[in-house]
Short mmCIF file of C-alpha atoms in Angstrom, two decimals:
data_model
loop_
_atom_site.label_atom_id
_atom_site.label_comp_id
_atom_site.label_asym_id
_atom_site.label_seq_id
_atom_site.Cartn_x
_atom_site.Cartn_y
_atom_site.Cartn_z
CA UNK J 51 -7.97 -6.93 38.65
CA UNK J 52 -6.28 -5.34 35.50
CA UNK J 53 -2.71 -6.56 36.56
CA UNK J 54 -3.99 -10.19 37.67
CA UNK J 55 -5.56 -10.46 34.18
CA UNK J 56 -2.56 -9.58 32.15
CA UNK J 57 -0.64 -12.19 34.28
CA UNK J 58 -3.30 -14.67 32.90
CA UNK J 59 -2.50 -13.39 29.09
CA UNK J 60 0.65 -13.02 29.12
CA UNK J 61 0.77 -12.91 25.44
CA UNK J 62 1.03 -9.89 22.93
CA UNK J 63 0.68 -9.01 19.61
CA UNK J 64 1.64 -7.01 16.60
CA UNK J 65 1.17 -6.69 13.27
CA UNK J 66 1.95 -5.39 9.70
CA UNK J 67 -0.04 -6.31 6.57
CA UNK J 68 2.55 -8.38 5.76
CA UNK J 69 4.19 -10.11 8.75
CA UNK J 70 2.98 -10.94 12.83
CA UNK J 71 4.77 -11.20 15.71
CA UNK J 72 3.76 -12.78 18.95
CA UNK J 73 5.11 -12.26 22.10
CA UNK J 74 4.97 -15.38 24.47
CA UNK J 75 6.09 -14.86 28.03
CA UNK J 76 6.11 -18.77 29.08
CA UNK J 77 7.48 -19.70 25.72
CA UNK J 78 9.51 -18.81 22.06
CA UNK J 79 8.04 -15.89 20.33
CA UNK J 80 6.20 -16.48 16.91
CA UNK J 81 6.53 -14.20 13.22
CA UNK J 82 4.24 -15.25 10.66
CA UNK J 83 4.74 -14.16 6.75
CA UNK J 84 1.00 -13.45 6.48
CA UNK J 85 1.45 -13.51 2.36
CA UNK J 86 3.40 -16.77 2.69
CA UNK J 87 1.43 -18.08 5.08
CA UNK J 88 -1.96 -17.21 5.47
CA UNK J 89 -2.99 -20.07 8.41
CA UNK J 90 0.23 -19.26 10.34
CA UNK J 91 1.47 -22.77 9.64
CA UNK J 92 5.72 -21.89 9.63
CA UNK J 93 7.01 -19.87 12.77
CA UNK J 94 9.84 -18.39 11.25
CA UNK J 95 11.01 -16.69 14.35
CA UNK J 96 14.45 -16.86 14.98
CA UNK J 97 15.48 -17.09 11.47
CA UNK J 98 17.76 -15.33 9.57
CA UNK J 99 15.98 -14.30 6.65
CA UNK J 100 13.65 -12.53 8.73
CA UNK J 101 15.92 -10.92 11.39
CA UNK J 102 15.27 -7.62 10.68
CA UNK J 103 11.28 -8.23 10.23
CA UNK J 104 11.68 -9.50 13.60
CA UNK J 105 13.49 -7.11 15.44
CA UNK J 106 11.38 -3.82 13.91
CA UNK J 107 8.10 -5.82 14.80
CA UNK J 108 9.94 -6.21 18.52
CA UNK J 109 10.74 -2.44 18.78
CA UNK J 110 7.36 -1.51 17.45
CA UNK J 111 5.64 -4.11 20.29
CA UNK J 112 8.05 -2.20 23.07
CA UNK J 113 6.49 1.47 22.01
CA UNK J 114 3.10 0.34 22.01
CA UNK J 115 3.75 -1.43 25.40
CA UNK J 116 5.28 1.50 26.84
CA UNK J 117 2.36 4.06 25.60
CA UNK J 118 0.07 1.48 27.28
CA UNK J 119 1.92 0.95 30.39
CA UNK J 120 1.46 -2.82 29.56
CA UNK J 121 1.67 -4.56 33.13
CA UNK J 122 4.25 -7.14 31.53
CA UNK J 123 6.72 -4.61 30.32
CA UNK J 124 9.03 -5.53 32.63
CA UNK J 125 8.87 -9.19 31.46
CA UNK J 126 9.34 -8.47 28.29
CA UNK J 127 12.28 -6.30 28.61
CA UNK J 128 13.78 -9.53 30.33
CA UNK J 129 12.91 -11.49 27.79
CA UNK J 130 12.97 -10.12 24.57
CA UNK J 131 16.70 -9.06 25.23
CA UNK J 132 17.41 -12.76 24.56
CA UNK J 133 15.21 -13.25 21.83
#
C-alpha cells in the first residue's frame, strides 16, 4: 500500500529557515526564498543566483531519502541529475 501511495505523491520536500525546495517528479522542481518570499510567489529554481542554495537543498533531500528508503529514490536519482 506504502509504495502505491508514494506513486500517488510523488512530491518531496525540504527545508531551511531560509529557503524550500520541492521535488516534483511529473514536473520542474521549485526553491522558495522564504524571507523574500513569504507566499512562495517567485520559483527561483533554476537560477543562478541561487545555484548553490539549490544544489545543497538537493543533496540534503537525497540523504534524507536514502535514510528513509523513500520508494521514489530511484526517480529522483533520474531526475534530479538533470535538474
Amino acid at each position: 500500500v506504502m509504495e502505491g501511495l508514494a506513486m500517488i505523491f510523488s512530491q518531496r520536500m525540504v527545508r531551511t529557515r531560509d529557503y524550500k525546495f520541492v521535488f516534483n517528479a511529473a514536473s520542474i522542481g521549485e526553491l522558495y526564498d522564504l524571507k523574500d518570499d513569504p507566499h512562495e510567489l517567485n520559483n527561483l529554481f533554476g537560477q543562478p543566483e541561487v545555484a548553490e542554495v539549490q544544489k545543497e537543498l538537493i543533496e540534503r533531500m537525497r540523504i534524507h531519502m536514502e535514510q528513509l528508503q523513500d520508494p521514489i529514490m530511484p526517480w529522483f536519482e533520474d531526475i534530479s541529475a538533470v535538474y
